[in-house]
Short mmCIF file of C-alpha atoms and ligand atoms in Angstrom, two decimals:
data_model
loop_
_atom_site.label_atom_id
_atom_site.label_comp_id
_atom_site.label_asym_id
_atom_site.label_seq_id
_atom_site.Cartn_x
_atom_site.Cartn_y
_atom_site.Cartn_z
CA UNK A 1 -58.15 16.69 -18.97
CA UNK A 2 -55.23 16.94 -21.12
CA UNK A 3 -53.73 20.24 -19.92
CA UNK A 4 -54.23 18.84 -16.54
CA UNK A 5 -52.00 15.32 -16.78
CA UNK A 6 -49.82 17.35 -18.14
CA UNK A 7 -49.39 20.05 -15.44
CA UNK A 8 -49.32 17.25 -12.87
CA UNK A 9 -46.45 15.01 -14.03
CA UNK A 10 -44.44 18.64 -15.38
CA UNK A 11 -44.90 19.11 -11.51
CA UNK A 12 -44.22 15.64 -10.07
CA UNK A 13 -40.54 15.84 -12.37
CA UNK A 14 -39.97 18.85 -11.46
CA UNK A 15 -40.01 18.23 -6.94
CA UNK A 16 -38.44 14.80 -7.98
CA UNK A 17 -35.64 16.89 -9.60
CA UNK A 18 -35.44 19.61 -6.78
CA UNK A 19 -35.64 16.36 -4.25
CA UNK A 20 -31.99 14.79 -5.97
CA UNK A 21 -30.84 18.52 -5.81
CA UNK A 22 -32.07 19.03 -2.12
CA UNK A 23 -32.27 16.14 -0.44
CA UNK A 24 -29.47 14.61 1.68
CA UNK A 25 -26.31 12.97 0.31
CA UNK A 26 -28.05 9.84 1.05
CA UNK A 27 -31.00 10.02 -0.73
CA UNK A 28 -29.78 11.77 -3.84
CA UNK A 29 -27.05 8.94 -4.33
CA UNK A 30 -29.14 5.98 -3.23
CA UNK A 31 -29.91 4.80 -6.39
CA UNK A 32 -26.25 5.59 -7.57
CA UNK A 33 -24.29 3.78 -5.24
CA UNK A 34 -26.27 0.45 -5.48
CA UNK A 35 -26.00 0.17 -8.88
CA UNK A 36 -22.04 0.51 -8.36
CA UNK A 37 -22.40 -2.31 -5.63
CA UNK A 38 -24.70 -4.93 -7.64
CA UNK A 39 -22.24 -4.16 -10.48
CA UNK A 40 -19.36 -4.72 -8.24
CA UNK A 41 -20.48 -7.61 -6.49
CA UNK A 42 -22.03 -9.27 -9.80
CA UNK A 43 -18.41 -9.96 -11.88
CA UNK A 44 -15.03 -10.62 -10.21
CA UNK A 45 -12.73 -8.71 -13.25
CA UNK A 46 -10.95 -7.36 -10.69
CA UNK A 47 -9.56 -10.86 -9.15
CA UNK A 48 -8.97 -11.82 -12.56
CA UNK A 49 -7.12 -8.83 -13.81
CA UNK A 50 -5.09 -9.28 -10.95
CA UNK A 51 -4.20 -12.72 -11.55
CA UNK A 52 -3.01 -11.89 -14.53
CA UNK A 53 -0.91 -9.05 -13.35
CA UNK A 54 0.81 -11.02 -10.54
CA UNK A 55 0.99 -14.35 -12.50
CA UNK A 56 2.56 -12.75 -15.87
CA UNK A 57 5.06 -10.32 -14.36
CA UNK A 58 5.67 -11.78 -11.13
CA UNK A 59 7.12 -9.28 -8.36
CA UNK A 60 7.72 -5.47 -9.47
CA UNK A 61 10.64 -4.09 -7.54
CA UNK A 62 11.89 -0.88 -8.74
CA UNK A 63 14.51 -0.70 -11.46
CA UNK A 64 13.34 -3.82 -12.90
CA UNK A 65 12.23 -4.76 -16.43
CA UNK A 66 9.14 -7.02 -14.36
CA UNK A 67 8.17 -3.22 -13.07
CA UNK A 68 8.21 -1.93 -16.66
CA UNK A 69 6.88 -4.49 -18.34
CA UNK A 70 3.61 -4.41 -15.81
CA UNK A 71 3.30 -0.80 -16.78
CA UNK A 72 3.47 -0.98 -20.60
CA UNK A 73 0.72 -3.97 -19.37
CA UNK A 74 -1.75 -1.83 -17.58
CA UNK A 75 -1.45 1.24 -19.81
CA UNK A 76 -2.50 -1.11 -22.94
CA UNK A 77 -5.48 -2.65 -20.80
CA UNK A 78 -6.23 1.19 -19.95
CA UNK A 79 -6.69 2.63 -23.09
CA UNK A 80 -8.41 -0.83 -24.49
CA UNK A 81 -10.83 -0.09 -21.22
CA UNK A 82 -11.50 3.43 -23.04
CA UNK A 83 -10.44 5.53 -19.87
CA UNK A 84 -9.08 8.84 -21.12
CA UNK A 85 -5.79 10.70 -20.69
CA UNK A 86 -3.92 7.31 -20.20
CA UNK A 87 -0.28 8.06 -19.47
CA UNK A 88 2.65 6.84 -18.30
CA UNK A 89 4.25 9.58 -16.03
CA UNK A 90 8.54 9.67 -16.03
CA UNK A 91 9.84 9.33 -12.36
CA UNK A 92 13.62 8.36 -11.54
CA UNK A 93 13.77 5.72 -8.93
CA UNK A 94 16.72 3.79 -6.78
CA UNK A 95 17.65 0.96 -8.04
CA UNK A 96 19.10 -1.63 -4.38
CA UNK A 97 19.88 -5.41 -6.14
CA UNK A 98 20.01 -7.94 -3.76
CA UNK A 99 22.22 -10.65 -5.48
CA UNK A 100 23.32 -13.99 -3.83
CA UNK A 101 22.57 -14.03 0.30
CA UNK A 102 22.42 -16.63 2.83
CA UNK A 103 23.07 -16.88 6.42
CA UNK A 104 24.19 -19.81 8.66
CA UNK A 105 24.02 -21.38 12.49
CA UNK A 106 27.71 -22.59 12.84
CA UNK A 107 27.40 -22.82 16.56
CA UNK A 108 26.06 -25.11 18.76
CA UNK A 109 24.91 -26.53 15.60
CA UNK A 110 24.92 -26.24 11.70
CA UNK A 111 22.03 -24.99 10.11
CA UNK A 112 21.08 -22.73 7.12
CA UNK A 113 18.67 -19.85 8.50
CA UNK A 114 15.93 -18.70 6.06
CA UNK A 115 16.61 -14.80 5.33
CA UNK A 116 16.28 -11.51 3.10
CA UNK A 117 18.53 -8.72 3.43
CA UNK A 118 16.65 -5.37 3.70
CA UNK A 119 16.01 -2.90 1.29
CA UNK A 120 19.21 -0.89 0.64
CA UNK A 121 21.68 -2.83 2.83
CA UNK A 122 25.07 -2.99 1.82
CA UNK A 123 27.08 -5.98 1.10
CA UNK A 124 29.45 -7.80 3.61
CA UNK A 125 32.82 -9.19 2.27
CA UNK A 126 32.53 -11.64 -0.44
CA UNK A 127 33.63 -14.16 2.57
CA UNK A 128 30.84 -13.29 4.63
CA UNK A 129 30.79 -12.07 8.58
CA UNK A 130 31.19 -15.08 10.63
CA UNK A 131 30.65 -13.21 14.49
CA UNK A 132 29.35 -14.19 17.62
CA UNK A 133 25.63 -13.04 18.46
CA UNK A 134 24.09 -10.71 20.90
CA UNK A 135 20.34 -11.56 20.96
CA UNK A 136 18.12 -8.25 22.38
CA UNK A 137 14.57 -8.04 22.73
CA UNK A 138 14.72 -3.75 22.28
CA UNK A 139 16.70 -1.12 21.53
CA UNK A 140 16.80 -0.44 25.61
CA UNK A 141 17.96 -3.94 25.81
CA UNK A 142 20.39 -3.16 23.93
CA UNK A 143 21.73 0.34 25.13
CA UNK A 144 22.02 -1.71 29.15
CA UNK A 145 24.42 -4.53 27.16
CA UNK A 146 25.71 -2.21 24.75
CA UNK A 147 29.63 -3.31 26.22
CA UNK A 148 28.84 -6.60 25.33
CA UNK A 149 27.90 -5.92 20.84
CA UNK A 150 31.20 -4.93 20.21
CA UNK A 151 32.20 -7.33 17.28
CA UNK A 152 29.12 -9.23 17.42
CA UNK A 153 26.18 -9.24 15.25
CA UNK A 154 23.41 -8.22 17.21
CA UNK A 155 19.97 -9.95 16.63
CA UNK A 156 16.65 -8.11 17.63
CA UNK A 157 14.22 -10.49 19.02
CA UNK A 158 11.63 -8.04 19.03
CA UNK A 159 7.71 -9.55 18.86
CA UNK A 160 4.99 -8.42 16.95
CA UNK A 161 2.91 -5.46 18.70
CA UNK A 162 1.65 -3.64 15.69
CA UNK A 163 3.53 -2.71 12.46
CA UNK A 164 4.21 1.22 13.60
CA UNK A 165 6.13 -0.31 16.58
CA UNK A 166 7.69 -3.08 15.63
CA UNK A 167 9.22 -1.59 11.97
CA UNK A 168 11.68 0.56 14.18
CA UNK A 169 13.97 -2.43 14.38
CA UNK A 170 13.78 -3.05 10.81
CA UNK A 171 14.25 1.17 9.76
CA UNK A 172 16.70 1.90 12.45
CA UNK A 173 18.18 -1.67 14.21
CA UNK A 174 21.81 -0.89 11.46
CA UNK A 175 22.14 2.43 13.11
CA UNK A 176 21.70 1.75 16.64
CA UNK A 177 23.40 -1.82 16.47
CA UNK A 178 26.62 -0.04 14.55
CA UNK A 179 26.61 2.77 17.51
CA UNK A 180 26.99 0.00 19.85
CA UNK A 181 30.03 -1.81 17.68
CA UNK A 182 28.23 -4.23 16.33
CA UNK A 183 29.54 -5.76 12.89
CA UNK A 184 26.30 -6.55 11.17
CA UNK A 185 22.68 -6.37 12.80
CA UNK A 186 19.58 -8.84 12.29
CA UNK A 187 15.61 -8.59 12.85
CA UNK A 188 13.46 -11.17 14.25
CA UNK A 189 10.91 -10.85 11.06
CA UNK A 190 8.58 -7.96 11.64
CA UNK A 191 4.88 -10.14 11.52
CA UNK A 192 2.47 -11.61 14.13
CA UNK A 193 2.89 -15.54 12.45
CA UNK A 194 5.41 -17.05 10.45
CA UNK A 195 6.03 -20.76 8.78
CA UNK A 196 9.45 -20.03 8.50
CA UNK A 197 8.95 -16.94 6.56
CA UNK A 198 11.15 -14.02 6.43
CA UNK A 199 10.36 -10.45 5.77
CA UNK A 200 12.14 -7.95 3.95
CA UNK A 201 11.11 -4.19 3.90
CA UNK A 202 13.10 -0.89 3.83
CA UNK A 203 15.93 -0.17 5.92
CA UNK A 204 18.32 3.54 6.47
CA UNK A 205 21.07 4.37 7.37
CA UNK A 206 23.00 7.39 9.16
CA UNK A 207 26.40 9.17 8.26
CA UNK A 208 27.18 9.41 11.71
CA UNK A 209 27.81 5.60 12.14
CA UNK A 210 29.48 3.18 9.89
CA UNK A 211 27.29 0.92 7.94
CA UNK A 212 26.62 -2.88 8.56
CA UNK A 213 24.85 -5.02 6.77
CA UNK A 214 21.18 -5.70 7.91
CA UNK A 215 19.20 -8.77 7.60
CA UNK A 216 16.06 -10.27 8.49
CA UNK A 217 15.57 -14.08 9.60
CA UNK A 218 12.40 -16.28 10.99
CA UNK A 219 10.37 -15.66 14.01
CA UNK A 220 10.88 -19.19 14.71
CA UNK A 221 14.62 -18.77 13.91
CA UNK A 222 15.16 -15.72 16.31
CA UNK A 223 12.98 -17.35 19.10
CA UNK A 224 15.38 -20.87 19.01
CA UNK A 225 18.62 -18.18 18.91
CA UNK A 226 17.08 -16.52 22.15
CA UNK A 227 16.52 -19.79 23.98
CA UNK A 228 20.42 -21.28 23.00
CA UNK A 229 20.86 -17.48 24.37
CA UNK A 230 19.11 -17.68 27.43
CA UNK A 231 20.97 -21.39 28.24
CA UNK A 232 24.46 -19.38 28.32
CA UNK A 233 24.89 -21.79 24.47
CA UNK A 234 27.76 -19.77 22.34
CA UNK A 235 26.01 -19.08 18.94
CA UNK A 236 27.95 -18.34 16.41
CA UNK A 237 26.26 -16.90 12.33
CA UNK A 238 28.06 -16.33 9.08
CA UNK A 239 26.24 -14.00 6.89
CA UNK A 240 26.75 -13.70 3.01
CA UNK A 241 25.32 -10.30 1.39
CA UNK A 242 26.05 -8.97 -2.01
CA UNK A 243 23.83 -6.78 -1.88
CA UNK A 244 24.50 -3.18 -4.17
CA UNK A 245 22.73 0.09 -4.64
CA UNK A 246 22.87 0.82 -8.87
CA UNK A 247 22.28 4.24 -10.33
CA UNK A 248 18.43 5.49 -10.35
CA UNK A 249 16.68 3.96 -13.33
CA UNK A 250 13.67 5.26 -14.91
CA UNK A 251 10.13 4.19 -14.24
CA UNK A 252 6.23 5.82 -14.36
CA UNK A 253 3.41 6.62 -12.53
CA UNK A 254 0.46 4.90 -14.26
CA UNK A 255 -2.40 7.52 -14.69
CA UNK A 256 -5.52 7.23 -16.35
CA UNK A 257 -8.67 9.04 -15.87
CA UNK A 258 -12.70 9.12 -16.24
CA UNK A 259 -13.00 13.02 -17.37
CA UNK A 260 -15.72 14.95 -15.40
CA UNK A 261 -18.85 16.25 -17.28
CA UNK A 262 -18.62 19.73 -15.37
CA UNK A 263 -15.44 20.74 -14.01
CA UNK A 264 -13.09 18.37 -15.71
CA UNK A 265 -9.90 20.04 -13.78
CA UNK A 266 -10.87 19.46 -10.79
CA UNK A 267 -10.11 16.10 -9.70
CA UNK A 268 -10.43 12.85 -7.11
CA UNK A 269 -7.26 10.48 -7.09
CA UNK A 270 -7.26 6.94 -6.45
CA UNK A 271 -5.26 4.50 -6.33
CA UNK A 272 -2.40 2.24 -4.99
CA UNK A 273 1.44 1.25 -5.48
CA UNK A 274 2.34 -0.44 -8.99
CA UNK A 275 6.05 -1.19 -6.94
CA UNK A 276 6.00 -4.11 -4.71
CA UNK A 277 9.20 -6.02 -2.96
CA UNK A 278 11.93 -8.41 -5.08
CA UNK A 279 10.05 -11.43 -3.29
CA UNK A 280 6.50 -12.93 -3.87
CA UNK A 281 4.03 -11.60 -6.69
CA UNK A 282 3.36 -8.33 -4.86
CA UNK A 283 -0.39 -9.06 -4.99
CA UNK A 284 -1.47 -8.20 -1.39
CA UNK A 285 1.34 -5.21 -1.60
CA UNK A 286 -0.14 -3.66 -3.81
CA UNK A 287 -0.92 -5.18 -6.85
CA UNK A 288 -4.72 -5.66 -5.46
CA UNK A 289 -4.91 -2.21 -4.45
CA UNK A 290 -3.30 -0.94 -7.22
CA UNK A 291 -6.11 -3.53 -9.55
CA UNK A 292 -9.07 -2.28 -7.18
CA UNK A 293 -8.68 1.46 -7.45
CA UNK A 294 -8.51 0.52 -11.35
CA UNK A 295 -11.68 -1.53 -11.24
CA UNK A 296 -13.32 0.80 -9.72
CA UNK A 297 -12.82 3.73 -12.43
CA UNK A 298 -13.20 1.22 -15.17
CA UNK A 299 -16.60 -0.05 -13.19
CA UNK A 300 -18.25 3.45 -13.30
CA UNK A 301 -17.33 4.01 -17.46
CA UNK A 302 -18.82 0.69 -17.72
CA UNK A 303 -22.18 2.05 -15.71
CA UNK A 304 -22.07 5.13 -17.61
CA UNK A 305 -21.67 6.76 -14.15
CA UNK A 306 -19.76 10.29 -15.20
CA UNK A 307 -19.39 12.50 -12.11
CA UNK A 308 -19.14 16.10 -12.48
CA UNK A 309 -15.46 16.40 -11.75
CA UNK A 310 -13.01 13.90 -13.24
CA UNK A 311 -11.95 10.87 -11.12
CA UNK A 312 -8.02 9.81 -11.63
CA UNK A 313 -6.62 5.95 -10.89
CA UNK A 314 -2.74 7.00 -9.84
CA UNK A 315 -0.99 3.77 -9.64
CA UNK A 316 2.70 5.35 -7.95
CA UNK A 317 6.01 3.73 -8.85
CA UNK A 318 8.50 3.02 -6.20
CA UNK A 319 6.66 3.63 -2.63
CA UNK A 320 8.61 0.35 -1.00
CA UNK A 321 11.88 1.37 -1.34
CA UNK A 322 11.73 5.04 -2.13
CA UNK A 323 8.51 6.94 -2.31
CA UNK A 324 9.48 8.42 -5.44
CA UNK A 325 6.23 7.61 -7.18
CA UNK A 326 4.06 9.91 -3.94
CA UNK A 327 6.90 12.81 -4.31
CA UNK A 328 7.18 12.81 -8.13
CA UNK A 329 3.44 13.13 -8.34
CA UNK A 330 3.09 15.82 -6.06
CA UNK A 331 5.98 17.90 -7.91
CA UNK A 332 4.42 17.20 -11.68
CA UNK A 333 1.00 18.15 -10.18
CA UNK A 334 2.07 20.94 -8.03
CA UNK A 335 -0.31 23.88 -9.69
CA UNK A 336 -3.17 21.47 -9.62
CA UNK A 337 -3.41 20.54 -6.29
CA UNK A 338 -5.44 23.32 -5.02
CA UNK A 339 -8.01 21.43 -7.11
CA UNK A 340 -7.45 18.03 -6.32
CA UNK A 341 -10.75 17.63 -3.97
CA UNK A 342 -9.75 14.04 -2.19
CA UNK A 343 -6.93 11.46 -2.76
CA UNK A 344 -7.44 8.41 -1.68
CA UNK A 345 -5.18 5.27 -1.55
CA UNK A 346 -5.59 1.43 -1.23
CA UNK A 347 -2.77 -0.01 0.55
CA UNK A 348 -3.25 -2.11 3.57
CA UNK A 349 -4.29 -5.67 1.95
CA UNK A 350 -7.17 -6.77 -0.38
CA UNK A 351 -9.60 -8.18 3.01
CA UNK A 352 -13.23 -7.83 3.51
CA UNK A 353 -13.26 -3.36 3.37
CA UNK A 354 -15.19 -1.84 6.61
CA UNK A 355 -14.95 2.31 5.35
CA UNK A 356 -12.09 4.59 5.45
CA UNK A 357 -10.12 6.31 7.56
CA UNK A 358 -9.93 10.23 6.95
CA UNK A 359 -7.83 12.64 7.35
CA UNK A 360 -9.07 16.49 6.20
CA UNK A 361 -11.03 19.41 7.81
CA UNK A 362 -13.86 18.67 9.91
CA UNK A 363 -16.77 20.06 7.51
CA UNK A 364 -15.26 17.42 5.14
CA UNK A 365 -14.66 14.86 7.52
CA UNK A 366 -18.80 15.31 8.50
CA UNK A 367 -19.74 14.91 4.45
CA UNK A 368 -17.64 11.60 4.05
CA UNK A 369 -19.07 10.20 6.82
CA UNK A 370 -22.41 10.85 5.48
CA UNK A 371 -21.34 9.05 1.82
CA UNK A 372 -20.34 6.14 4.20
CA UNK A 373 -24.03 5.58 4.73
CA UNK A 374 -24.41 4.72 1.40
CA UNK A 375 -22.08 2.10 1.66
CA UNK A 376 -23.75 0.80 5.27
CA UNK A 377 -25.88 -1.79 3.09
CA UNK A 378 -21.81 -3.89 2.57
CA UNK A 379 -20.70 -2.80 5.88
CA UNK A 380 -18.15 -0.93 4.23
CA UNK A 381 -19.44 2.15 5.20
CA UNK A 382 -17.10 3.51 8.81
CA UNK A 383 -15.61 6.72 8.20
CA UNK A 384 -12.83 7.56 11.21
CA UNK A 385 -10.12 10.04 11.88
CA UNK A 386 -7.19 9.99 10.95
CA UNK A 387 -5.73 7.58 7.88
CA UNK A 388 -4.19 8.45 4.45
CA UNK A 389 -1.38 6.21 2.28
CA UNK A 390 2.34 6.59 2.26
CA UNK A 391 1.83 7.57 -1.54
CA UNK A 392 -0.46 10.26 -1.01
CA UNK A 393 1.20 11.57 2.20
CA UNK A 394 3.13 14.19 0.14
CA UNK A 395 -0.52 15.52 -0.83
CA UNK A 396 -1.46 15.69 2.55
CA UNK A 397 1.16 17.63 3.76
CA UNK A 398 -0.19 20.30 0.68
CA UNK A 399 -3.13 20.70 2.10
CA UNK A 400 -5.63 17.99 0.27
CA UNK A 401 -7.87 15.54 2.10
CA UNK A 402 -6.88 12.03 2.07
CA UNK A 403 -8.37 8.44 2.90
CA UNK A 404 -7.11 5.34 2.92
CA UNK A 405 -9.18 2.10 2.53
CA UNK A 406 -9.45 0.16 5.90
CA UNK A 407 -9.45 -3.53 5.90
CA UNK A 408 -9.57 -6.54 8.03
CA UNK A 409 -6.06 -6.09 8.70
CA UNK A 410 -5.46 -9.26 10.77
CA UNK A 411 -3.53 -11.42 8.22
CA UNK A 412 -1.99 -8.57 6.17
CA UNK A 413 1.13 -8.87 7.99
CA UNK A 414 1.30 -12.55 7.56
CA UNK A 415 2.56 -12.16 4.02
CA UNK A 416 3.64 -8.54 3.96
CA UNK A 417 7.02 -8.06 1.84
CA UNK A 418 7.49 -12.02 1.40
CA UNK A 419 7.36 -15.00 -0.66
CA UNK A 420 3.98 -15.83 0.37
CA UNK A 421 2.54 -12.75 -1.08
CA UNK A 422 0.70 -14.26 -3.93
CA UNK A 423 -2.34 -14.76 -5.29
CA UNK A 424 -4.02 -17.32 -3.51
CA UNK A 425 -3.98 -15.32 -0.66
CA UNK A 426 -6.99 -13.03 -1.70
CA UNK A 427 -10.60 -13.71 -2.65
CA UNK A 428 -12.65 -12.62 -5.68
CA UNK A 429 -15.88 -11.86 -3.19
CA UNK A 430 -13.35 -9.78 -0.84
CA UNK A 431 -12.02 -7.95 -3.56
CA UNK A 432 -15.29 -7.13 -5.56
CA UNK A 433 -16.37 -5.49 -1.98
CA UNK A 434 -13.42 -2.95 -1.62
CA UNK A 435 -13.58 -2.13 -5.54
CA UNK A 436 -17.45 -1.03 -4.51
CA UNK A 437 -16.11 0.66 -1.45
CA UNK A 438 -13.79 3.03 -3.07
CA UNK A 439 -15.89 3.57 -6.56
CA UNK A 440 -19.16 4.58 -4.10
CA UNK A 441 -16.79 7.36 -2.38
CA UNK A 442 -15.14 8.33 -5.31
CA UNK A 443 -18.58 8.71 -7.34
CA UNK A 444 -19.98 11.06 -4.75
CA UNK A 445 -17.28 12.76 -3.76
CA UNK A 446 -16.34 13.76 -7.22
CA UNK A 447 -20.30 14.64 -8.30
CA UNK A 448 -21.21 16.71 -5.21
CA UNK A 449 -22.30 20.19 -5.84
CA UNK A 450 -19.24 21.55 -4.17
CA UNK A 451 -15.64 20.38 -3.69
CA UNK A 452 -14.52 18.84 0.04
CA UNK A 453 -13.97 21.69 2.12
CA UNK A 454 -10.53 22.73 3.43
CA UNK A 455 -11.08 25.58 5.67
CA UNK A 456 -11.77 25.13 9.30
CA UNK A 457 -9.60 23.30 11.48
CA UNK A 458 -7.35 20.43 10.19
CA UNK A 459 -6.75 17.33 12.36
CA UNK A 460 -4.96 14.27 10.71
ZN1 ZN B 501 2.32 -1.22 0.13
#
């Protein structure tokens, strides 16, 4: 009987082994994926880590020693993790300083209106702009009553639609309120909800008009200034910037990696933006992307999970005010990218994670969607069209497929870019979930048989 139990489990291993070889995605990776989600779900390092990032360094705007410090932080914690290749990649970035900044109600009555200059403003005299104000509600608003900015600092009292929209004031309002005369220019904050919270973000401006300084206040604030407004009320603001833009100081892209057993050079990126605004603790934006695409490399070392090609946490420097971080890793990597197979990027909030949205040929787009499944069991598991990161945008446009984690997004813009964006905001259980959402698709993706596939049409 001997030669016989022996021929029969030699032939039961072998169609098990041609079943992981030839089965579907989803049943060769089963067994995979929910170990990464039990592991995942079973600690909350990630939460913690994060905590200490946020808590010990505080907000890491670009040109700062809190920045540096964070990354001579997480490249210690790397190698002590055991990833390999853990390096600290040179990148010049802009270095905008806010300084001292306030703004005031003198008329109809006194009061001191919450603020934050935007990103890369310039000053106004060391007296301040004391003007008049011309309240809009859009930049057609504003073209119809155009003869009436001149001299006036024009406030846009523009609500919350979605972020895409509504950021137009804050990127453009300098330029369009300076083309009307204006002598400085304000944003109603750009968010759905406030508690007297005010948002900064980045801001440009245009050699074909003078520059004025640029400001955001409250929602509440620029909703009271409408109504005195809309009563015929004079209102008159003084607004104090100091803001100044310093020469570029150095900084890195954080990159560490888990080295494929196969084809080591080619390679999956993840990861976030180690940058975050002068206000807050950065932790929504993007410390918690930035700890989850971490977590998530570190998670699969720990499971001894080693996929064929090698997976690589990018945390980018500078993507607030700058996008140095996105551009400088494109140019370092630019004879490598034909083999990067998928970048993907974690930067919309740390909320409960429902998939990923995709942008890359549609044979790829069809074999994503089928790792989703794997991740159905969370409901974190959507794949759609169309998504990506600011930081990996510059890969993109070479040619590689990109995703970006989706997540509830209907609080993200409650603390987006302010003082509020701490800690306490996130959750350990919602965090856990998206560090098992991207470590599932980065696992597969980076052990399939083949890479992503590129040819065939492209729609982003
Ligand atoms: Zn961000």
């Amino acid at each position: 009987m001997r030669p016989f139990v022996w021929t029969t489990l030699t032939a039961l291993t072998l169609v098990r082994s041609l079943g992981a070889q030839t089965g579907s995605i989803a049943e060769r990776y089963r067994a995979a994926a929910d170990r990464i989600i039990d592991a995942a779900l079973g600690d909350s390092a990630a939460y913690h880590r994060l905590a200490v990032l946020t808590d010990r360094f505080g907000p890491r705007f670009s040109g700062t020693d809190n920045l540096e410090r964070a990354i001579d932080w997480i490249l210690e914690e790397m190698r002590k993790d055991g990833l390999d290749h853990v390096r600290g990649e040179p990148v010049m970035v802009p270095r905008w300083v806010r300084g001292e900044e306030s703004a005031e109600l003198l008329e109809p009555r006194h009061r001191r209106l919450p603020m934050l200059g935007l990103g890369g403003s310039i000053a106004t005299p060391p007296q301040g702009i004391s003007a008049p104000v011309l309240v809009v509600q859009s930049f057609d608003d504003l073209s119809r009553r155009a003869a009436e900015a001149r001299g006036k600092i024009v406030l846009f009292n523009v609500p919350f639609t979605n972020y895409g929209e509504t950021v137009r004031y804050r990127g453009a309002g300098a330029v369009t309120a300076a083309r009307a005369g204006a002598v400085a220019s304000l944003i109603r904050s750009v968010t759905p909800y406030s508690q007297q919270t005010p948002h900064t973000g980045g801001m440009s401006y245009n050699d074909s008009v003078p520059k004025i300084p640029h400001a955001a206040i409250t929602v509440e604030d620029a909703d009271m200034l409408q109504r005195m407004q809309d009563r015929g009320e004079r209102i008159m603001v003084r607004l104090r910037m100091s803001a100044q833009m310093l020469p570029d100081a150095p900084s890195r892209n954080v990159v560490a990696e888990l080295r494929g057993s196969q084809q080591p050079n080619q390679v999956v990126v993840l990861g976030g933006h180690i940058d975050s605004w002068d206000v807050g603790q950065g932790a929504m934006d993007d410390g918690g992307g930035s700890v989850v695409s971490w977590e998530a490399v570190r998670l699969l070392k720990r499971l001894g999970l080693t996929p064929r090609r090698t997976i690589r946490v990018v945390l980018w420097t500078n993507e607030e005010n700058g996008l140095r971080g996105g551009t400088g890793y494109r140019d370092a990597h630019v004879s490598e990218l034909s083999d990067h197979v998928l970048a993907m990027e974690s930067d919309a909030g740390v909320f409960t994670p429902s998939g990923f949205g995709f942008s890359g040929s549609d044979a790829a787009f069809a074999r994503v969607r089928e790792i989703g499944s794997l991740l159905k069991r969370i409901d974190a598991g959507e794949v759609t069209r169309g998504g990506g990161g600011a930081d990996i945008g510059p890969l993109a446009r070479e040619g590689v497929p990109v995703m970006g984690l989706t997540v509830d997004g209907s609080r993200y813009f409650y603390y987006h870019h302010t003082d509020a964006d701490t800690m306490d905001k996130l959750n350990p259980r919602e965090m856990a979930l998206c560090v098992a959402t991207m470590a599932v698709m980065a696992y597969v993706v980076a052990d399939l048989p083949d890479m992503l596939p590129r040819a065939g049409p492209v729609s982003r």
